[in-house]
mmCIF file of C-alpha atoms in Angstrom:
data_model
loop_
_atom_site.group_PDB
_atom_site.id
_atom_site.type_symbol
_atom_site.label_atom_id
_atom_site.label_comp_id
_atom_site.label_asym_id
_atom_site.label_seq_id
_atom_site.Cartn_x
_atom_site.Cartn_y
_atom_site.Cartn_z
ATOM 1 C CA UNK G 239 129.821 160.330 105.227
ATOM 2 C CA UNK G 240 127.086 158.954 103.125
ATOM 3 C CA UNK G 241 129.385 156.856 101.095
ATOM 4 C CA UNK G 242 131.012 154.980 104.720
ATOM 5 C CA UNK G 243 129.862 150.823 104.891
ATOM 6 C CA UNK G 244 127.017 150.167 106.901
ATOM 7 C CA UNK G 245 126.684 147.062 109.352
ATOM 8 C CA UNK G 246 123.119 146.727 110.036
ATOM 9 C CA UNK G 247 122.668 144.240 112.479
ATOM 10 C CA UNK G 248 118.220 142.734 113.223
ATOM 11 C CA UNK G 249 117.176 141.623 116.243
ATOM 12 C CA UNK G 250 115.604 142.006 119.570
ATOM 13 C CA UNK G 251 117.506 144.141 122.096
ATOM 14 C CA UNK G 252 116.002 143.862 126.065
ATOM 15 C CA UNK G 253 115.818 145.126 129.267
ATOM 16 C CA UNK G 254 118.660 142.976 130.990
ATOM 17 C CA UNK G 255 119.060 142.688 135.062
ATOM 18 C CA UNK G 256 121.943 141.082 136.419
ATOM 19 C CA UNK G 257 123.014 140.170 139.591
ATOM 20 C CA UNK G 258 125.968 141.789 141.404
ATOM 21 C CA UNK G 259 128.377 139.791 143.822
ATOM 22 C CA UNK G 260 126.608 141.875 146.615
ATOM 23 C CA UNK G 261 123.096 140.564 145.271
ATOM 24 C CA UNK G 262 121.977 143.292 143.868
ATOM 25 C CA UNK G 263 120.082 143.939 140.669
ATOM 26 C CA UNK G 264 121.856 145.818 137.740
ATOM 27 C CA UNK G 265 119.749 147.274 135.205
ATOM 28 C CA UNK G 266 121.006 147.546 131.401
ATOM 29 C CA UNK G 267 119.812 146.856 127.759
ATOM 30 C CA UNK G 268 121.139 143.799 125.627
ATOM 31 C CA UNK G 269 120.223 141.284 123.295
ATOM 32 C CA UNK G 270 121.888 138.631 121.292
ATOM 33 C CA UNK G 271 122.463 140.665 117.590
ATOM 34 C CA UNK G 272 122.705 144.378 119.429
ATOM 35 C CA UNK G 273 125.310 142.652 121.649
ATOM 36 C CA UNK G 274 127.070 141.892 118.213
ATOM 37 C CA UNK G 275 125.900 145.437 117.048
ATOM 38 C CA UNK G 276 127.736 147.266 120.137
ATOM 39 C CA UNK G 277 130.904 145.233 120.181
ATOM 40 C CA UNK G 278 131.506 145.939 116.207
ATOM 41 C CA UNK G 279 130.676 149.420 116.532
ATOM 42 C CA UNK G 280 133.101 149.523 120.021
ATOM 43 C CA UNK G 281 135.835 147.714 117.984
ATOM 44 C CA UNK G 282 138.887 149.284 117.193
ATOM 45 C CA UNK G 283 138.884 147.128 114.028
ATOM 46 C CA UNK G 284 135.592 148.955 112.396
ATOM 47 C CA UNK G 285 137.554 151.766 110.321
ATOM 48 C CA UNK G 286 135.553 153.812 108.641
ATOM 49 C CA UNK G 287 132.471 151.123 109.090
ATOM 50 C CA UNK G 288 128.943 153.040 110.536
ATOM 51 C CA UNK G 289 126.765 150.609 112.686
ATOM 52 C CA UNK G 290 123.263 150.491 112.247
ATOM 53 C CA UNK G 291 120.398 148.129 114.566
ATOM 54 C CA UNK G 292 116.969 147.545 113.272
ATOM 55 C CA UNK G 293 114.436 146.734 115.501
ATOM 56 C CA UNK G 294 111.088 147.866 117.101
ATOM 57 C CA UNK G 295 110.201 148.986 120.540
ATOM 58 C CA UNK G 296 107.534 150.791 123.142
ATOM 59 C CA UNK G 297 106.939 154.514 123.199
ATOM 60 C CA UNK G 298 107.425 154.307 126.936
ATOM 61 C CA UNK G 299 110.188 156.007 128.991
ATOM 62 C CA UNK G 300 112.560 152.611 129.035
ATOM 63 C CA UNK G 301 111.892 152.271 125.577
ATOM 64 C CA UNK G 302 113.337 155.850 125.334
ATOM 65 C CA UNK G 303 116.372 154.799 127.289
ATOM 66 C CA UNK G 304 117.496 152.353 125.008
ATOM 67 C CA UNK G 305 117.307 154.493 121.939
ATOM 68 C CA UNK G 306 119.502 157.212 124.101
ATOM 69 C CA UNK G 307 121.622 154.300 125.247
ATOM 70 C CA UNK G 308 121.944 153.052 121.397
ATOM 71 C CA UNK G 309 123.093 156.408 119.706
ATOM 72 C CA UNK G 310 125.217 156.942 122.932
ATOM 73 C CA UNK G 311 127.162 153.874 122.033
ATOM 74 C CA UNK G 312 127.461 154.488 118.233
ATOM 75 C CA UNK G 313 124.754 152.810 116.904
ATOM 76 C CA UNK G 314 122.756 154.709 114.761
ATOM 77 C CA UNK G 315 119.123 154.557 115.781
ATOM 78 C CA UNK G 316 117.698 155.351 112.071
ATOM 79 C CA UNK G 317 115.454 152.004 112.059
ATOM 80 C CA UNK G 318 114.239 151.790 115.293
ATOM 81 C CA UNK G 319 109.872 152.319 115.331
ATOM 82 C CA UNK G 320 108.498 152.831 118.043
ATOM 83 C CA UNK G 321 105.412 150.812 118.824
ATOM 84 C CA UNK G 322 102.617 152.371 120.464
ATOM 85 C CA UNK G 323 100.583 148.701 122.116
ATOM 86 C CA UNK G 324 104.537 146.927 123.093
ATOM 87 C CA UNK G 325 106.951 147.430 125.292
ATOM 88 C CA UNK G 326 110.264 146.144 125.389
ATOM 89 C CA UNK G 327 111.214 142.192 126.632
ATOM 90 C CA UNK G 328 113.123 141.691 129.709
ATOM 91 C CA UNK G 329 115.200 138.822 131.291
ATOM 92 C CA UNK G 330 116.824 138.229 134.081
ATOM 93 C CA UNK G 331 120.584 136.656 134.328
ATOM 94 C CA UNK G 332 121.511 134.161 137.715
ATOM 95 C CA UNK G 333 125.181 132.336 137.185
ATOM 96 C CA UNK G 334 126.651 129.290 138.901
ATOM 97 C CA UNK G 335 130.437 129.179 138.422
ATOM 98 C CA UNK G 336 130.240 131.443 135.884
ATOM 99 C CA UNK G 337 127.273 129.476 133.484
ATOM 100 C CA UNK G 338 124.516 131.411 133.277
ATOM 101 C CA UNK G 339 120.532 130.847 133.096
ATOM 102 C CA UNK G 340 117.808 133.100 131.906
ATOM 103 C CA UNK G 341 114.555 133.991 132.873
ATOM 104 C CA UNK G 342 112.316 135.905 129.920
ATOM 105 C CA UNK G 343 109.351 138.016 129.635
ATOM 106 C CA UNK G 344 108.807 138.804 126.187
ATOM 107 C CA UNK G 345 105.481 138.187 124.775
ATOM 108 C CA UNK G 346 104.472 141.482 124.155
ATOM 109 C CA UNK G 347 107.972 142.943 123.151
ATOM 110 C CA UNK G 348 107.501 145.067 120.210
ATOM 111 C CA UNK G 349 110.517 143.865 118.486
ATOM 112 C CA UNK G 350 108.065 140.505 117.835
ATOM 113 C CA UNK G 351 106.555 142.648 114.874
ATOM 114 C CA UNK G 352 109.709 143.854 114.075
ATOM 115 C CA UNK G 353 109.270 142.941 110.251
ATOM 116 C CA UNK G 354 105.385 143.544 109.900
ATOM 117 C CA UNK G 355 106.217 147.093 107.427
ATOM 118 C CA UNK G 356 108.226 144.977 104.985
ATOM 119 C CA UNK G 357 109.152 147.996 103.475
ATOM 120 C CA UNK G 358 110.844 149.302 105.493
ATOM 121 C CA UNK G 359 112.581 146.369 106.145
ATOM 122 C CA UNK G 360 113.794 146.365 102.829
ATOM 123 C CA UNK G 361 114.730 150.317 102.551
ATOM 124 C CA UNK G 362 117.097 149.660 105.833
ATOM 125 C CA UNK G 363 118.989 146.334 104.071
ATOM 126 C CA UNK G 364 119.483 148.024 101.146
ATOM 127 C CA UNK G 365 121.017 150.803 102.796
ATOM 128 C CA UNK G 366 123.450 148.250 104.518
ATOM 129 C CA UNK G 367 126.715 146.862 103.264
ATOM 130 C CA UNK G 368 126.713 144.034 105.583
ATOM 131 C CA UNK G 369 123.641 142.539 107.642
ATOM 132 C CA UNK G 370 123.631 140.760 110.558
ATOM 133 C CA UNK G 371 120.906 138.110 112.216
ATOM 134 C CA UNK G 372 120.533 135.539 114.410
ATOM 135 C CA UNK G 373 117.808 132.326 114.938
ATOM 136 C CA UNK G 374 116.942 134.076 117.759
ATOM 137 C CA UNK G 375 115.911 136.972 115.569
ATOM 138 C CA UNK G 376 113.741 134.697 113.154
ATOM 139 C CA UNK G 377 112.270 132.961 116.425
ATOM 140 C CA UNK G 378 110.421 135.346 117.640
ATOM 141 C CA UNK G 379 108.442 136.417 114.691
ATOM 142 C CA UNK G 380 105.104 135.240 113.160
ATOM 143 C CA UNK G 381 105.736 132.128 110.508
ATOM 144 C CA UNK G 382 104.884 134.343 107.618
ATOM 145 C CA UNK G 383 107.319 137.245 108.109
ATOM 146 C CA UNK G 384 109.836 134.917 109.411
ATOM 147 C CA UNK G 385 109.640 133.563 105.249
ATOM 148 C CA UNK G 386 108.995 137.918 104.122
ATOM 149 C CA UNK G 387 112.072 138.440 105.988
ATOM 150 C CA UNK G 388 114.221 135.713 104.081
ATOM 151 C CA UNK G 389 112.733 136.775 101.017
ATOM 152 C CA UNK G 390 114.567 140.366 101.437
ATOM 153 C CA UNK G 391 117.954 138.732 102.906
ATOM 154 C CA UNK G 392 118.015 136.158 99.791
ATOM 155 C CA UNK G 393 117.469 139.403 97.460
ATOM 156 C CA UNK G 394 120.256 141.654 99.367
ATOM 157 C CA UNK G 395 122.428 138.746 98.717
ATOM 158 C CA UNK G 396 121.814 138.789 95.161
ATOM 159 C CA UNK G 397 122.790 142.086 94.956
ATOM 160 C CA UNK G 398 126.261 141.554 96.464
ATOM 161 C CA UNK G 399 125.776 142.118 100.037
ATOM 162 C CA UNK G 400 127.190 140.154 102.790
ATOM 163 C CA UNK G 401 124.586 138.734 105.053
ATOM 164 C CA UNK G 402 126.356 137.592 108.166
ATOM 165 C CA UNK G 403 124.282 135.153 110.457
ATOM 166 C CA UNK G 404 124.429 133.094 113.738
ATOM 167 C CA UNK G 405 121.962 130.212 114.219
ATOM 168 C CA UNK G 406 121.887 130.855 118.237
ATOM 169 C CA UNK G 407 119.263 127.852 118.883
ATOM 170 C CA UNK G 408 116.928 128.429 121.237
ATOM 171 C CA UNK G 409 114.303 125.763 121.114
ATOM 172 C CA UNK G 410 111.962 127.394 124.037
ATOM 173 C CA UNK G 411 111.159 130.509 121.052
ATOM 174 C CA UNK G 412 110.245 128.176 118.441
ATOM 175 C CA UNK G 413 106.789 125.727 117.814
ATOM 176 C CA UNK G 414 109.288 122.711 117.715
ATOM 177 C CA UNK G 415 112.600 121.825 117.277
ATOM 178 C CA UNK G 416 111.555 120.835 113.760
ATOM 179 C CA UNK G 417 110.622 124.027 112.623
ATOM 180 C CA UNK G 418 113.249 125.541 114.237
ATOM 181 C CA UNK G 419 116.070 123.333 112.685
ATOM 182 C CA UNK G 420 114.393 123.656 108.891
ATOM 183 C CA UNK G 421 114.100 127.806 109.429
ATOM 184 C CA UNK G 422 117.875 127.383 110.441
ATOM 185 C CA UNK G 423 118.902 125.844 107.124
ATOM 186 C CA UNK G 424 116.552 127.912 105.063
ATOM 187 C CA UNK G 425 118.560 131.194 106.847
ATOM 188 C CA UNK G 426 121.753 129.274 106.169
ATOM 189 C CA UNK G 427 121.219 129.693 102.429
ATOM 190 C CA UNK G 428 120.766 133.099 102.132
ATOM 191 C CA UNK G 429 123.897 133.399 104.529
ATOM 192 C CA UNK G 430 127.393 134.216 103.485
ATOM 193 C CA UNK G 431 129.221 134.278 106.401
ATOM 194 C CA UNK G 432 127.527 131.677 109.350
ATOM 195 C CA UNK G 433 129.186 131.845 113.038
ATOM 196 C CA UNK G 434 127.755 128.639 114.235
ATOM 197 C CA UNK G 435 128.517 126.816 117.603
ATOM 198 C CA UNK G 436 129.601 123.463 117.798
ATOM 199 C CA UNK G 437 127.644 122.497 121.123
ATOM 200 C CA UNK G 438 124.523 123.493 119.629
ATOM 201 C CA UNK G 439 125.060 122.099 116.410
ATOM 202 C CA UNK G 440 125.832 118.870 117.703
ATOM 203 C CA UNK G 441 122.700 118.655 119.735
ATOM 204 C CA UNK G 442 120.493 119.471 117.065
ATOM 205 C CA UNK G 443 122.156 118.368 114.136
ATOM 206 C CA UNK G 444 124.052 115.941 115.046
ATOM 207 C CA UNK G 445 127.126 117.529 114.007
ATOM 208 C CA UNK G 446 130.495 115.323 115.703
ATOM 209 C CA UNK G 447 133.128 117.674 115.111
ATOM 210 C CA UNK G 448 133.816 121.132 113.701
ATOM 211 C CA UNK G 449 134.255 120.096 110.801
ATOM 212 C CA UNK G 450 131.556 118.711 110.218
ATOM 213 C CA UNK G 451 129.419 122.005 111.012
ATOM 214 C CA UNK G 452 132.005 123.845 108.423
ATOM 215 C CA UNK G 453 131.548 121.236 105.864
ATOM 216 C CA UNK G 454 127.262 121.421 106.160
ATOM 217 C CA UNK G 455 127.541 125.187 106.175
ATOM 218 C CA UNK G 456 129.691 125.814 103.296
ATOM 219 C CA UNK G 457 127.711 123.008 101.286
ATOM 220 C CA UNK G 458 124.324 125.124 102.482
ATOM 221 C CA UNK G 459 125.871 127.929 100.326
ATOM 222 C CA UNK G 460 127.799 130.150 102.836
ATOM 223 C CA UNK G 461 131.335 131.375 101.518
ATOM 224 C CA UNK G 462 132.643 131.742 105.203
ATOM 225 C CA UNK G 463 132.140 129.751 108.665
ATOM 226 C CA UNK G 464 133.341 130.042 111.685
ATOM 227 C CA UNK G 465 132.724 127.021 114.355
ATOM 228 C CA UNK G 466 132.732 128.608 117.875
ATOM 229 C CA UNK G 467 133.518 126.021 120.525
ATOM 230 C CA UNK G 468 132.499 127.614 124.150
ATOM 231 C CA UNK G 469 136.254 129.021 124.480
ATOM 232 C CA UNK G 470 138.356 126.080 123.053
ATOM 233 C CA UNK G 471 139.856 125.800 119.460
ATOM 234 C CA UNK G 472 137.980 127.193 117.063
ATOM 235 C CA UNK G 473 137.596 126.409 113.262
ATOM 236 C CA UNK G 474 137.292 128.712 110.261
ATOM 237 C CA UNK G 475 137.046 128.349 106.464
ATOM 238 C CA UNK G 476 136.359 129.703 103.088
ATOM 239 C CA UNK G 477 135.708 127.984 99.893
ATOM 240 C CA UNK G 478 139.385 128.657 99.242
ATOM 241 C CA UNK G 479 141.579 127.931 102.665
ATOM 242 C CA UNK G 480 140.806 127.332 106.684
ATOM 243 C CA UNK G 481 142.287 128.026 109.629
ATOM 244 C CA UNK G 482 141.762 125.531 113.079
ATOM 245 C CA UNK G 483 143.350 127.544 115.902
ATOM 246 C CA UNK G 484 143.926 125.571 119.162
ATOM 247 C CA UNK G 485 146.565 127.323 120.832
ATOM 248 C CA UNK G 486 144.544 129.812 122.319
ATOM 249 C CA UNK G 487 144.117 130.681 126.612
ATOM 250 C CA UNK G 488 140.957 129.699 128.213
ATOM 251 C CA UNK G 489 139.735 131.907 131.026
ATOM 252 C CA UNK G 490 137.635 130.929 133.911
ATOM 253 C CA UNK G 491 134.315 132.549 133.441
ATOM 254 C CA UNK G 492 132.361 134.871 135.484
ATOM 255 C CA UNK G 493 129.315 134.993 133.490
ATOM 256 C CA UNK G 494 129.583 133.579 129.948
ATOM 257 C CA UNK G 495 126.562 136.334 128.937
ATOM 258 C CA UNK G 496 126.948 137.600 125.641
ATOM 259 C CA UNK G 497 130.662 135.684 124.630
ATOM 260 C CA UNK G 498 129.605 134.362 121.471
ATOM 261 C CA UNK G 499 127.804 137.547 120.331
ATOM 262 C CA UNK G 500 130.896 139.774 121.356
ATOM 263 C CA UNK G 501 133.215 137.004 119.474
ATOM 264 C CA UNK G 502 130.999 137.851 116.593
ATOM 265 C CA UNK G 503 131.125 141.739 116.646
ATOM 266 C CA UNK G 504 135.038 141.929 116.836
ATOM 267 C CA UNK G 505 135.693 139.042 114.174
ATOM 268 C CA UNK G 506 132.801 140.501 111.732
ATOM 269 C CA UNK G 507 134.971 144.200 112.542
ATOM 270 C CA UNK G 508 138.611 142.276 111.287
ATOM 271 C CA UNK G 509 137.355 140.218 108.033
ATOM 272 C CA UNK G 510 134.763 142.653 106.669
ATOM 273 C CA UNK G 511 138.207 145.119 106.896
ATOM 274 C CA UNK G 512 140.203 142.123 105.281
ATOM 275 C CA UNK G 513 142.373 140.723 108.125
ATOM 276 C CA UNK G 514 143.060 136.828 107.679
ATOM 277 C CA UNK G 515 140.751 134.085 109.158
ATOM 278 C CA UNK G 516 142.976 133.283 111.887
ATOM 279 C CA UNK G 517 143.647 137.311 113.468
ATOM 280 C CA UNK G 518 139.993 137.543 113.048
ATOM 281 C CA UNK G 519 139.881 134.508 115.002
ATOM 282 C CA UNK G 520 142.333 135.741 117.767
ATOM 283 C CA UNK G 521 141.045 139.195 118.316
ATOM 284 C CA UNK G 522 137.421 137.355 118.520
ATOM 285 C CA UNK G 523 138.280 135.189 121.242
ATOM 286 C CA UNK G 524 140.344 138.275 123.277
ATOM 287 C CA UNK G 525 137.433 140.293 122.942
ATOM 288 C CA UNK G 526 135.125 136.997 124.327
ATOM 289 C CA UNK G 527 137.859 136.091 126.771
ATOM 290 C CA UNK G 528 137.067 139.549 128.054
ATOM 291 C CA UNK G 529 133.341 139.911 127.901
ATOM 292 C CA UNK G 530 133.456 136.802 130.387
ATOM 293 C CA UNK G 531 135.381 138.189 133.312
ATOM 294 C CA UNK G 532 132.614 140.404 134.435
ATOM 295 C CA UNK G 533 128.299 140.203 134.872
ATOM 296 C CA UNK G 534 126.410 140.939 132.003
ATOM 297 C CA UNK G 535 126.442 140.815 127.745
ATOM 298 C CA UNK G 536 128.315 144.369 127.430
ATOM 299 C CA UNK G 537 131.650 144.384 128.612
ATOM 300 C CA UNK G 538 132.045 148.194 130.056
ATOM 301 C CA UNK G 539 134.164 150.775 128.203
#
């Protein structure tokens, strides 16, 4: 119905091979905010939420695949151009004991111009109730639509929408680790709900503790964060209470692919449909708990 929430979520989504225990090469599509995308459309927690990915790819047959694979999973594919000189990015996954490494080829992926029709850009956000992005998804674009694209987040957030976003540092995508740290803060301020984590806070912020993250996050101008801390305790807050839970299992991973974006999608699913912080929190780390237990960013249905 036309009237239903939107969750729009920006970003890059590639051609991912992973290797099975018998060394084989498993092909399938994923990227850091339509791994988010697919786990909050795939949550029982959504309601009466539609799902919604904006991004650009080839007009090859691959790039055809991941469309079908897209609408297949319940992601509308509404604001996904097709891009007649790029082709889609690729990476490859290899794990030891479960901690994973990545090898990328992605300089000619279209989603690089994914904001270059601003217009468009801003017709898809304002048909959104709540948008999603990552660092990752400011990283790979030019300087000057990396600011046009925080432009039209800061003026959906004036007009009441929630603008949900994960700094996912990835210093290798960005000129330096300066300009990546300053475009991280400048996101964080058009950001109402920030799903930091604290490993890679702490490296590049200096960040000790959890708290501290929450504390520089809410004082950045975010009404919600929630610290993410590789599987252990995990801390979230709003301007008016937080929640630090600690009691939760750890699993032994088989490939940690995709935990933190899957944590994302279910707890996004549970507070934008008003459950407290801390089931938010719980259903986020059963959902990650399971992502981890098998190869790959997409758990399986």
């Amino acid at each position: 119905m036309a009237d239903e929430p939107v969750f729009l979520a920006i970003g890059e989504c590639m051609i991912e091979f992973a290797q099975a225990d018998d060394g084989s090469w498993q092909k399938n599509f994923a990227g850091d905010t339509f791994n988010t995308a697919w786990h909050f459309a795939n949550s029982p927690n959504k309601e009466n939420w539609n799902t919604s990915y904006f991004t650009r790819v080839g007009t090859d047959t691959i790039s055809g695949q991941l469309i079908d694979f897209t609408d297949q999973n319940g992601i509308s594919t509404q604001w996904i151009k097709r891009d007649i000189k790029r082709q889609l990015g690729l990476y490859i996954i290899e794990t030891i004991e479960g901690e994973r490494s990545f090898t990328y080829w992605r300089e000619n992926s279209a989603a690089r111009c994914l904001a270059d029709d601003i217009g468009l850009f801003t017709q898809a956000l304002e048909a959104a109730s709540c948008i999603y992005f990552s660092g990752i998804t400011l990283a790979i674009l030019a300087s000057e639509r990396r600011q046009a694209v925080l432009g039209a987040l800061a003026a959906a957030r004036s007009q009441g929408k929630a603008i949900a976003f994960d700094p996912n540092m990835r210093p290798r995508l960005w000129e330096s680790v300066s300009v990546m740290c300053d475009t991280i803060m400048a996101a964080a301020n058009v950001a109402t709900i920030i799903m930091p984590g604290l490993d890679e806070q702490s490296d590049h912020f200096g960040d000790t503790t959890s708290d501290d993250v929450m504390k520089r996050y809410l004082n950045a101008g975010a009404n919600e964060v929630v610290v993410k801390n590789g599987g252990g305790p995990v801390l979230a807050a709003t301007r008016q209470e937080r929640c630090h839970v600690d009691d939760i299992t750890i699993v032994t991973p088989i490939d940690t692919t995709g935990a933190g974006d899957s944590f994302n999608g279910a707890y996004l699913a549970m507070r934008l449909n008003g459950h407290s912080l801390e089931g938010a929190v719980r259903f986020a780390h059963e959902t990650a708990s399971g992502v981890v237990q098998h190869r790959g960013a997409l758990k399986p249905r």
